[in-house]
PDB file of C-alpha atoms in Angstrom:
ATOM      1  CA  ALA A  30     -34.410  14.339 -13.501  1.00  0.00           C
ATOM      2  CA  GLN A  31     -30.857  15.354 -14.108  1.00  0.00           C
ATOM      3  CA  SER A  32     -29.197  17.888 -11.860  1.00  0.00           C
ATOM      4  CA  VAL A  33     -25.836  19.612 -11.593  1.00  0.00           C
ATOM      5  CA  THR A  34     -24.130  20.871  -8.460  1.00  0.00           C
ATOM      6  CA  GLN A  35     -21.267  23.320  -8.375  1.00  0.00           C
ATOM      7  CA  PRO A  36     -20.257  23.384  -4.699  1.00  0.00           C
ATOM      8  CA  ASP A  37     -18.087  26.489  -4.897  1.00  0.00           C
ATOM      9  CA  ILE A  38     -19.928  29.758  -5.404  1.00  0.00           C
ATOM     10  CA  HIS A  39     -16.771  31.866  -5.476  1.00  0.00           C
ATOM     11  CA  ILE A  40     -13.089  30.976  -5.855  1.00  0.00           C
ATOM     12  CA  THR A  41     -10.053  33.257  -5.741  1.00  0.00           C
ATOM     13  CA  VAL A  42      -6.691  32.164  -7.115  1.00  0.00           C
ATOM     14  CA  SER A  43      -3.434  33.944  -7.792  1.00  0.00           C
ATOM     15  CA  GLU A  44      -2.316  34.512 -11.352  1.00  0.00           C
ATOM     16  CA  GLY A  45      -0.107  31.620 -12.447  1.00  0.00           C
ATOM     17  CA  ALA A  46      -1.594  29.214  -9.925  1.00  0.00           C
ATOM     18  CA  SER A  47      -3.461  26.073 -10.909  1.00  0.00           C
ATOM     19  CA  LEU A  48      -7.232  25.924 -10.896  1.00  0.00           C
ATOM     20  CA  GLU A  49      -9.836  23.244 -10.331  1.00  0.00           C
ATOM     21  CA  LEU A  50     -13.565  23.961 -10.436  1.00  0.00           C
ATOM     22  CA  ARG A  51     -15.833  21.221  -9.171  1.00  0.00           C
ATOM     23  CA  CYS A  52     -18.950  19.863 -10.824  1.00  0.00           C
ATOM     24  CA  ASN A  53     -21.096  16.942  -9.705  1.00  0.00           C
ATOM     25  CA  TYR A  54     -24.011  15.629 -11.694  1.00  0.00           C
ATOM     26  CA  SER A  55     -26.940  13.380 -11.066  1.00  0.00           C
ATOM     27  CA  TYR A  56     -27.848  11.158 -13.971  1.00  0.00           C
ATOM     28  CA  GLY A  57     -28.486   7.452 -14.428  1.00  0.00           C
ATOM     29  CA  ALA A  58     -26.877   6.724 -17.770  1.00  0.00           C
ATOM     30  CA  THR A  59     -23.801   8.131 -19.496  1.00  0.00           C
ATOM     31  CA  PRO A  60     -24.192  11.887 -19.326  1.00  0.00           C
ATOM     32  CA  TYR A  61     -23.372  14.469 -21.917  1.00  0.00           C
ATOM     33  CA  LEU A  62     -21.470  17.170 -20.021  1.00  0.00           C
ATOM     34  CA  PHE A  63     -20.396  20.696 -20.820  1.00  0.00           C
ATOM     35  CA  TRP A  64     -18.440  23.569 -19.332  1.00  0.00           C
ATOM     36  CA  TYR A  65     -19.265  27.146 -20.322  1.00  0.00           C
ATOM     37  CA  VAL A  66     -17.662  30.466 -19.355  1.00  0.00           C
ATOM     38  CA  GLN A  67     -19.421  33.812 -19.036  1.00  0.00           C
ATOM     39  CA  SER A  68     -17.810  37.240 -18.781  1.00  0.00           C
ATOM     40  CA  PRO A  69     -19.890  39.907 -17.004  1.00  0.00           C
ATOM     41  CA  GLY A  70     -22.916  40.993 -19.032  1.00  0.00           C
ATOM     42  CA  GLN A  71     -22.103  38.597 -21.864  1.00  0.00           C
ATOM     43  CA  GLY A  72     -23.431  35.357 -23.271  1.00  0.00           C
ATOM     44  CA  LEU A  73     -21.934  31.955 -22.552  1.00  0.00           C
ATOM     45  CA  GLN A  74     -18.996  30.497 -24.456  1.00  0.00           C
ATOM     46  CA  LEU A  75     -18.453  26.750 -24.701  1.00  0.00           C
ATOM     47  CA  LEU A  76     -15.132  25.667 -23.179  1.00  0.00           C
ATOM     48  CA  LEU A  77     -15.361  21.920 -23.676  1.00  0.00           C
ATOM     49  CA  LYS A  78     -17.713  18.967 -23.818  1.00  0.00           C
ATOM     50  CA  TYR A  79     -17.771  15.268 -22.966  1.00  0.00           C
ATOM     51  CA  PHE A  80     -19.914  12.811 -24.852  1.00  0.00           C
ATOM     52  CA  SER A  81     -18.036   9.504 -24.634  1.00  0.00           C
ATOM     53  CA  GLY A  82     -14.589   7.963 -25.013  1.00  0.00           C
ATOM     54  CA  ASP A  83     -11.490   9.431 -23.415  1.00  0.00           C
ATOM     55  CA  THR A  84     -12.430  10.717 -19.975  1.00  0.00           C
ATOM     56  CA  LEU A  85      -9.936  13.587 -20.135  1.00  0.00           C
ATOM     57  CA  VAL A  86     -11.129  16.211 -22.573  1.00  0.00           C
ATOM     58  CA  GLN A  87      -9.280  19.250 -23.795  1.00  0.00           C
ATOM     59  CA  GLY A  88     -10.959  22.541 -24.459  1.00  0.00           C
ATOM     60  CA  ILE A  89     -10.207  26.059 -25.521  1.00  0.00           C
ATOM     61  CA  LYS A  90      -8.076  28.581 -23.606  1.00  0.00           C
ATOM     62  CA  GLY A  91      -5.950  25.819 -22.061  1.00  0.00           C
ATOM     63  CA  PHE A  92      -8.760  24.249 -20.042  1.00  0.00           C
ATOM     64  CA  GLU A  93      -9.329  20.540 -19.557  1.00  0.00           C
ATOM     65  CA  ALA A  94     -11.878  18.467 -17.680  1.00  0.00           C
ATOM     66  CA  GLU A  95     -11.957  14.913 -16.417  1.00  0.00           C
ATOM     67  CA  PHE A  96     -15.052  12.747 -16.335  1.00  0.00           C
ATOM     68  CA  LYS A  97     -15.132  10.382 -13.353  1.00  0.00           C
ATOM     69  CA  ARG A  98     -18.152   8.131 -13.413  1.00  0.00           C
ATOM     70  CA  SER A  99     -17.437   6.637  -9.987  1.00  0.00           C
ATOM     71  CA  GLN A 100     -17.564  10.094  -8.417  1.00  0.00           C
ATOM     72  CA  SER A 101     -20.260  11.555 -10.716  1.00  0.00           C
ATOM     73  CA  SER A 102     -17.900  14.428 -11.343  1.00  0.00           C
ATOM     74  CA  PHE A 103     -16.682  16.510 -14.248  1.00  0.00           C
ATOM     75  CA  ASN A 104     -14.151  18.921 -12.786  1.00  0.00           C
ATOM     76  CA  LEU A 105     -12.593  21.698 -14.831  1.00  0.00           C
ATOM     77  CA  ARG A 106      -8.856  22.345 -14.550  1.00  0.00           C
ATOM     78  CA  LYS A 107      -6.227  24.723 -15.794  1.00  0.00           C
ATOM     79  CA  PRO A 108      -2.541  24.435 -14.898  1.00  0.00           C
ATOM     80  CA  SER A 109      -1.797  28.174 -14.855  1.00  0.00           C
ATOM     81  CA  VAL A 110      -4.488  30.816 -14.540  1.00  0.00           C
ATOM     82  CA  HIS A 111      -4.300  34.150 -16.359  1.00  0.00           C
ATOM     83  CA  TRP A 112      -5.982  37.358 -15.225  1.00  0.00           C
ATOM     84  CA  SER A 113      -8.257  37.133 -18.283  1.00  0.00           C
ATOM     85  CA  ASP A 114      -9.739  33.883 -16.917  1.00  0.00           C
ATOM     86  CA  ALA A 115     -11.688  35.840 -14.308  1.00  0.00           C
ATOM     87  CA  ALA A 116     -15.324  35.079 -15.149  1.00  0.00           C
ATOM     88  CA  GLU A 117     -18.205  32.851 -14.136  1.00  0.00           C
ATOM     89  CA  TYR A 118     -18.066  29.182 -15.048  1.00  0.00           C
ATOM     90  CA  PHE A 119     -21.058  26.933 -15.565  1.00  0.00           C
ATOM     91  CA  CYS A 120     -21.237  23.170 -15.733  1.00  0.00           C
ATOM     92  CA  ALA A 121     -24.182  21.654 -17.598  1.00  0.00           C
ATOM     93  CA  VAL A 122     -25.643  18.254 -18.387  1.00  0.00           C
ATOM     94  CA  ARG A 123     -27.894  17.453 -21.302  1.00  0.00           C
ATOM     95  CA  ASP A 124     -31.450  16.619 -20.348  1.00  0.00           C
ATOM     96  CA  THR A 125     -32.186  13.546 -22.450  1.00  0.00           C
ATOM     97  CA  GLY A 126     -35.932  13.960 -22.217  1.00  0.00           C
ATOM     98  CA  ARG A 127     -36.123  17.557 -23.355  1.00  0.00           C
ATOM     99  CA  ARG A 128     -32.797  17.663 -25.176  1.00  0.00           C
ATOM    100  CA  ALA A 129     -32.062  20.939 -23.413  1.00  0.00           C
ATOM    101  CA  LEU A 130     -29.301  21.674 -20.895  1.00  0.00           C
ATOM    102  CA  THR A 131     -29.561  21.708 -17.120  1.00  0.00           C
ATOM    103  CA  PHE A 132     -27.049  24.124 -15.610  1.00  0.00           C
ATOM    104  CA  GLY A 133     -25.345  24.344 -12.261  1.00  0.00           C
ATOM    105  CA  SER A 134     -25.563  27.603 -10.351  1.00  0.00           C
ATOM    106  CA  GLY A 135     -22.091  28.667 -11.449  1.00  0.00           C
ATOM    107  CA  THR A 136     -18.702  29.401  -9.862  1.00  0.00           C
ATOM    108  CA  ARG A 137     -17.323  32.906  -9.973  1.00  0.00           C
ATOM    109  CA  LEU A 138     -13.550  32.969 -10.418  1.00  0.00           C
ATOM    110  CA  GLN A 139     -11.493  35.900  -9.237  1.00  0.00           C
ATOM    111  CA  VAL A 140      -7.810  36.118 -10.176  1.00  0.00           C
ATOM    112  CA  GLN A 141      -5.413  38.017  -7.944  1.00  0.00           C
ATOM    113  CA  PRO A 142      -2.297  39.599  -9.433  1.00  0.00           C
TER     114      PRO A 142
ATOM    115  CA  ASP B  23     -20.313  35.746 -40.058  1.00  0.00           C
ATOM    116  CA  GLY B  24     -22.427  33.110 -38.348  1.00  0.00           C
ATOM    117  CA  GLY B  25     -23.897  33.568 -34.927  1.00  0.00           C
ATOM    118  CA  ILE B  26     -26.810  34.415 -32.696  1.00  0.00           C
ATOM    119  CA  THR B  27     -28.042  37.952 -32.276  1.00  0.00           C
ATOM    120  CA  GLN B  28     -30.269  39.265 -29.523  1.00  0.00           C
ATOM    121  CA  SER B  29     -31.741  42.704 -29.493  1.00  0.00           C
ATOM    122  CA  PRO B  30     -31.835  45.013 -27.785  1.00  0.00           C
ATOM    123  CA  LYS B  31     -28.996  44.595 -25.292  1.00  0.00           C
ATOM    124  CA  TYR B  32     -30.851  46.634 -22.648  1.00  0.00           C
ATOM    125  CA  LEU B  33     -34.621  46.992 -22.391  1.00  0.00           C
ATOM    126  CA  PHE B  34     -36.662  49.035 -19.959  1.00  0.00           C
ATOM    127  CA  ARG B  35     -40.402  48.666 -19.490  1.00  0.00           C
ATOM    128  CA  LYS B  36     -43.111  49.776 -17.126  1.00  0.00           C
ATOM    129  CA  GLU B  37     -44.975  47.208 -15.096  1.00  0.00           C
ATOM    130  CA  GLY B  38     -48.075  45.904 -16.861  1.00  0.00           C
ATOM    131  CA  GLN B  39     -46.609  46.137 -20.363  1.00  0.00           C
ATOM    132  CA  ASN B  40     -45.794  43.173 -22.564  1.00  0.00           C
ATOM    133  CA  VAL B  41     -42.358  43.192 -24.155  1.00  0.00           C
ATOM    134  CA  THR B  42     -40.832  41.039 -26.904  1.00  0.00           C
ATOM    135  CA  LEU B  43     -37.184  40.016 -26.975  1.00  0.00           C
ATOM    136  CA  SER B  44     -35.668  39.191 -30.318  1.00  0.00           C
ATOM    137  CA  CYS B  45     -33.437  36.200 -31.101  1.00  0.00           C
ATOM    138  CA  GLU B  46     -32.093  35.424 -34.565  1.00  0.00           C
ATOM    139  CA  GLN B  47     -29.558  32.811 -35.675  1.00  0.00           C
ATOM    140  CA  ASN B  48     -27.886  32.142 -39.014  1.00  0.00           C
ATOM    141  CA  LEU B  49     -26.215  28.895 -37.997  1.00  0.00           C
ATOM    142  CA  ASN B  50     -28.902  26.772 -39.652  1.00  0.00           C
ATOM    143  CA  HIS B  51     -29.651  25.167 -36.299  1.00  0.00           C
ATOM    144  CA  ASP B  52     -32.919  23.327 -35.821  1.00  0.00           C
ATOM    145  CA  ALA B  53     -33.201  23.842 -32.065  1.00  0.00           C
ATOM    146  CA  MET B  54     -33.542  27.118 -30.184  1.00  0.00           C
ATOM    147  CA  TYR B  55     -33.847  27.869 -26.478  1.00  0.00           C
ATOM    148  CA  TRP B  56     -34.622  30.683 -24.061  1.00  0.00           C
ATOM    149  CA  TYR B  57     -33.046  30.859 -20.623  1.00  0.00           C
ATOM    150  CA  ARG B  58     -33.431  33.281 -17.771  1.00  0.00           C
ATOM    151  CA  GLN B  59     -30.465  34.139 -15.563  1.00  0.00           C
ATOM    152  CA  ASP B  60     -30.747  35.609 -12.085  1.00  0.00           C
ATOM    153  CA  PRO B  61     -27.784  36.206  -9.753  1.00  0.00           C
ATOM    154  CA  GLY B  62     -26.743  33.040  -7.934  1.00  0.00           C
ATOM    155  CA  GLN B  63     -29.292  30.840  -9.715  1.00  0.00           C
ATOM    156  CA  GLY B  64     -27.569  29.805 -12.886  1.00  0.00           C
ATOM    157  CA  LEU B  65     -29.676  29.507 -16.022  1.00  0.00           C
ATOM    158  CA  ARG B  66     -33.255  28.304 -16.029  1.00  0.00           C
ATOM    159  CA  LEU B  67     -35.043  27.070 -19.123  1.00  0.00           C
ATOM    160  CA  ILE B  68     -38.110  29.062 -20.181  1.00  0.00           C
ATOM    161  CA  TYR B  69     -39.076  27.591 -23.563  1.00  0.00           C
ATOM    162  CA  TYR B  70     -37.431  25.502 -26.241  1.00  0.00           C
ATOM    163  CA  SER B  71     -38.145  24.549 -29.822  1.00  0.00           C
ATOM    164  CA  GLN B  72     -36.686  21.575 -31.668  1.00  0.00           C
ATOM    165  CA  ILE B  73     -38.256  22.417 -35.024  1.00  0.00           C
ATOM    166  CA  VAL B  74     -40.212  25.143 -36.756  1.00  0.00           C
ATOM    167  CA  ASN B  75     -43.836  25.579 -35.653  1.00  0.00           C
ATOM    168  CA  ASP B  76     -43.296  23.526 -32.513  1.00  0.00           C
ATOM    169  CA  PHE B  77     -42.154  24.524 -29.028  1.00  0.00           C
ATOM    170  CA  GLN B  78     -42.369  23.240 -25.463  1.00  0.00           C
ATOM    171  CA  LYS B  79     -42.464  24.781 -22.020  1.00  0.00           C
ATOM    172  CA  GLY B  80     -39.386  24.628 -19.879  1.00  0.00           C
ATOM    173  CA  ASP B  81     -39.154  24.909 -16.111  1.00  0.00           C
ATOM    174  CA  ILE B  82     -40.354  28.487 -15.717  1.00  0.00           C
ATOM    175  CA  ALA B  83     -42.714  29.151 -18.653  1.00  0.00           C
ATOM    176  CA  GLU B  84     -45.447  30.940 -16.689  1.00  0.00           C
ATOM    177  CA  GLY B  85     -45.811  34.537 -17.820  1.00  0.00           C
ATOM    178  CA  TYR B  86     -43.880  33.987 -21.045  1.00  0.00           C
ATOM    179  CA  SER B  87     -44.830  33.105 -24.613  1.00  0.00           C
ATOM    180  CA  VAL B  88     -42.886  32.246 -27.765  1.00  0.00           C
ATOM    181  CA  SER B  89     -43.370  31.572 -31.454  1.00  0.00           C
ATOM    182  CA  ARG B  90     -41.275  29.682 -34.016  1.00  0.00           C
ATOM    183  CA  GLU B  91     -42.562  30.611 -37.442  1.00  0.00           C
ATOM    184  CA  LYS B  92     -39.122  30.625 -39.050  1.00  0.00           C
ATOM    185  CA  LYS B  93     -36.082  28.450 -38.464  1.00  0.00           C
ATOM    186  CA  GLU B  94     -33.911  31.509 -37.857  1.00  0.00           C
ATOM    187  CA  SER B  95     -36.105  33.291 -35.336  1.00  0.00           C
ATOM    188  CA  PHE B  96     -37.435  32.509 -31.856  1.00  0.00           C
ATOM    189  CA  PRO B  97     -38.868  35.644 -30.194  1.00  0.00           C
ATOM    190  CA  LEU B  98     -39.802  35.630 -26.517  1.00  0.00           C
ATOM    191  CA  THR B  99     -42.655  37.747 -25.138  1.00  0.00           C
ATOM    192  CA  VAL B 100     -42.584  38.626 -21.476  1.00  0.00           C
ATOM    193  CA  THR B 101     -46.181  39.275 -20.516  1.00  0.00           C
ATOM    194  CA  SER B 102     -47.643  41.323 -17.691  1.00  0.00           C
ATOM    195  CA  ALA B 103     -48.454  38.022 -15.978  1.00  0.00           C
ATOM    196  CA  GLN B 104     -44.782  37.386 -15.244  1.00  0.00           C
ATOM    197  CA  LYS B 105     -44.375  38.320 -11.585  1.00  0.00           C
ATOM    198  CA  ASN B 106     -40.658  39.174 -11.563  1.00  0.00           C
ATOM    199  CA  PRO B 107     -39.582  39.893 -15.137  1.00  0.00           C
ATOM    200  CA  THR B 108     -36.422  41.829 -14.363  1.00  0.00           C
ATOM    201  CA  ALA B 109     -33.563  39.497 -15.362  1.00  0.00           C
ATOM    202  CA  PHE B 110     -30.922  38.693 -17.954  1.00  0.00           C
ATOM    203  CA  TYR B 111     -32.371  36.670 -20.853  1.00  0.00           C
ATOM    204  CA  LEU B 112     -30.226  34.406 -22.975  1.00  0.00           C
ATOM    205  CA  CYS B 113     -31.143  32.792 -26.264  1.00  0.00           C
ATOM    206  CA  ALA B 114     -29.309  29.723 -27.548  1.00  0.00           C
ATOM    207  CA  SER B 115     -29.388  27.478 -30.572  1.00  0.00           C
ATOM    208  CA  GLY B 116     -28.042  24.059 -31.427  1.00  0.00           C
ATOM    209  CA  ARG B 117     -28.306  21.156 -33.807  1.00  0.00           C
ATOM    210  CA  GLY B 118     -30.575  19.506 -31.281  1.00  0.00           C
ATOM    211  CA  GLY B 119     -30.152  16.064 -29.839  1.00  0.00           C
ATOM    212  CA  VAL B 120     -26.910  15.525 -27.947  1.00  0.00           C
ATOM    213  CA  TYR B 121     -25.105  18.502 -29.368  1.00  0.00           C
ATOM    214  CA  GLU B 122     -23.912  21.607 -27.596  1.00  0.00           C
ATOM    215  CA  GLN B 123     -25.752  24.917 -27.558  1.00  0.00           C
ATOM    216  CA  TYR B 124     -24.417  28.255 -28.671  1.00  0.00           C
ATOM    217  CA  PHE B 125     -25.494  31.401 -26.891  1.00  0.00           C
ATOM    218  CA  GLY B 126     -26.330  34.923 -27.915  1.00  0.00           C
ATOM    219  CA  PRO B 127     -25.031  37.979 -26.027  1.00  0.00           C
ATOM    220  CA  GLY B 128     -28.188  38.339 -23.944  1.00  0.00           C
ATOM    221  CA  THR B 129     -30.804  41.017 -23.233  1.00  0.00           C
ATOM    222  CA  ARG B 130     -31.043  42.657 -19.833  1.00  0.00           C
ATOM    223  CA  LEU B 131     -34.675  43.501 -19.108  1.00  0.00           C
ATOM    224  CA  THR B 132     -35.591  45.929 -16.357  1.00  0.00           C
ATOM    225  CA  VAL B 133     -39.232  46.398 -15.414  1.00  0.00           C
ATOM    226  CA  THR B 134     -40.183  49.165 -12.999  1.00  0.00           C
TER     227      THR B 134
END
C-alpha cells in the first residue's frame, strides 16, 4: 500500500526566508502526488500536483515542488515566505487501488516576523 | 459559484445519538469522499463513492455510514457505535481516477 511520510511535524521560519517542506512516499510505480495547505479550522486547498513530465512543478501562491524518483521525495519549496503562509501543509499520494488519496501527517509552518 | 458545502460548521451531540453530516457539491464531480482529521494524524479516509448508488469503506469505516442517492450529495452518519466521534470531518469531491480532490470547509463534531 502507498504511504506518505512528512518528517517534520513543526517548522518555524522567518518572514522572507526560504522554505522547504519534506515529503517522502512509498509507491512502486509512478506516483500521482499532491500538496495541500490548510488554515486553522478550514478545509484543504490544493497548492500543486505532479502526474508526469517535468519534475519541477509550479503551484499557486509562489510554491513549487520537485519530484525526485531516486529519493522517493516530493519536497515543497518557496523562495521567500510571507506571514500569510503560516498554516499546515499536507503531502498526499493517490491510492491507485481505491482512487482516493493517502495523506501524510502534515507539517505545521510558523512564520516569525 | 461552484464548490463544496458542508453543514453545519459546528455540531454538538450527546453520546449515544446518531448524527448526520451534510456534504453537497455543484462541481459535477463523480467521486466524493469523507475524511476524518485528528490532531497530529493527518486525514484518514472513512468512505468514498466513485459513482451514484455505490460506495466503499475506507480505512476507518467502523461506526460510520453513508449514502449516495444523488450525484451532488454524500451525507455521512456518525452512529453511536463510533467509539471516539469527536473530530473534524472533511468532505471532498473529484473527477475520480487520477485527478485531484477538492475539499469542503469541514464540520467540527463534538460528542459529550
